[in-house]
Amino acid sequence: YDEKRWLKAYRNYRGLYGPEMAFRDSEKSKVFVKITKTKVLAAFGQIIEVLFSSGKFPIGVRPTTVPEGVDEYAHIKPGQAQQQQANGQAQPQQPNGESPYGFPGDGGGLPAGATAESLMKDLAQEYKNLDFEEGAAPDLKTMPQIEPAKEAADNMQKLILDQLEENDAAKEIRHSIFEMVLLGTGVLKGPFTFEKDLHRWSKDPETGASAYVPHKKSVPIVEAVSCWNLYPDPEATKIEDCNYVIERHKMTASQLRDLTNRPFFRHQEIEKCLEEGPNYTPKGFEHRLQDRENETEFEKERFEVLEYWGKIDKYMAEEAGLELDEIESELDELQVNIWVCGNYVLRLVLNPFTPSRIPYLVTPYELNPYQFF
């Protein structure tokens, strides 16, 4: 039912008639007004304008109303540093040896080029060592006050945005939003840790020749997943209720071979799949999406790989070669991630997320409380 609805939406967007439309012998064509395309692009543009109005990936980190693990406010009383000096106590120091507070002539001048941001850096974690007292300042006019929880949240947000911008996360979420507007549901997957090659060149000091010296770096990535390739638990109405989710991958031989560079994939099983050759059988909707509805030849140069996230019985996991520790062996069922191609298990690991979760984010354009898509 969902695939038929998506095909109708796609044809309306493209301005194509489906096979149910028949013409008389005297007719060759009929005007197709692309109302769907106009409304899809308008809605897509409005959503993108709201989400990316700041020019950054639409994510933010802020402290909760009652932060845990770090104080919401901290302050220092006036004259506290001077009193410590009079008592012979050592004044808390910044890493560069300068005091973070004081007045002219007290020997605690600011370092050259210092800014408010540089002085407050890492203060969310170090403020207690600088003799700030917990809680809000009774008098803001005479007592400097900081917000350690807000400082920690801002530092975390800055790091997350930097990592996402380096890995084209904005492009992935745009693709997900477009499918959400066109088909009704957008799917985003992740975040996962991925080994990224940083391209670097170094010059030999003696010969002056340049050499390519790549560097690997662990980075988080997110991926857009098409509705056509996602098969959730049919009894679930939202991703949190799914017992399992299966994602279907269409891979070339090179993409399948590249899986050996990712952790916990079984190299021998992948080689067996490559030796047996492509096993991909296109679904009926794929020819229609590619405007080749009358073609009957199947694409034979691809591999179908299924990625499973969900529960599995303990005995079945052990039979498939999963090693369990004492804690996990006491459970009757386990949360796992399995990759399968044909009759071969390419990967079988315990769910790496703590706490365990299915790593798909599913967003409907218009909420239907009784259906997943």
PDB file of C-alpha atoms in Angstrom, residues 75-77 133-143 145:
ATOM      1  CA  HIS A  75      29.985  33.327  41.656  1.00  0.00           C
ATOM      2  CA  ILE A  76      32.922  34.845  43.475  1.00  0.00           C
ATOM      3  CA  LYS A  77      32.724  37.324  46.323  1.00  0.00           C
ATOM      4  CA  GLU A 133      31.228  29.411  45.014  1.00  0.00           C
ATOM      5  CA  GLU A 134      28.229  27.390  43.889  1.00  0.00           C
ATOM      6  CA  GLY A 135      24.915  29.116  43.352  1.00  0.00           C
ATOM      7  CA  ALA A 136      23.724  32.429  41.947  1.00  0.00           C
ATOM      8  CA  ALA A 137      25.376  35.653  43.103  1.00  0.00           C
ATOM      9  CA  PRO A 138      23.335  37.560  45.725  1.00  0.00           C
ATOM     10  CA  ASP A 139      24.430  40.860  44.182  1.00  0.00           C
ATOM     11  CA  LEU A 140      25.302  40.907  40.487  1.00  0.00           C
ATOM     12  CA  LYS A 141      26.713  44.439  40.736  1.00  0.00           C
ATOM     13  CA  THR A 142      29.549  43.450  43.052  1.00  0.00           C
ATOM     14  CA  MET A 143      29.920  39.692  42.516  1.00  0.00           C
ATOM     15  CA  GLN A 145      28.771  35.345  38.104  1.00  0.00           C
TER      16      GLN A 145
END
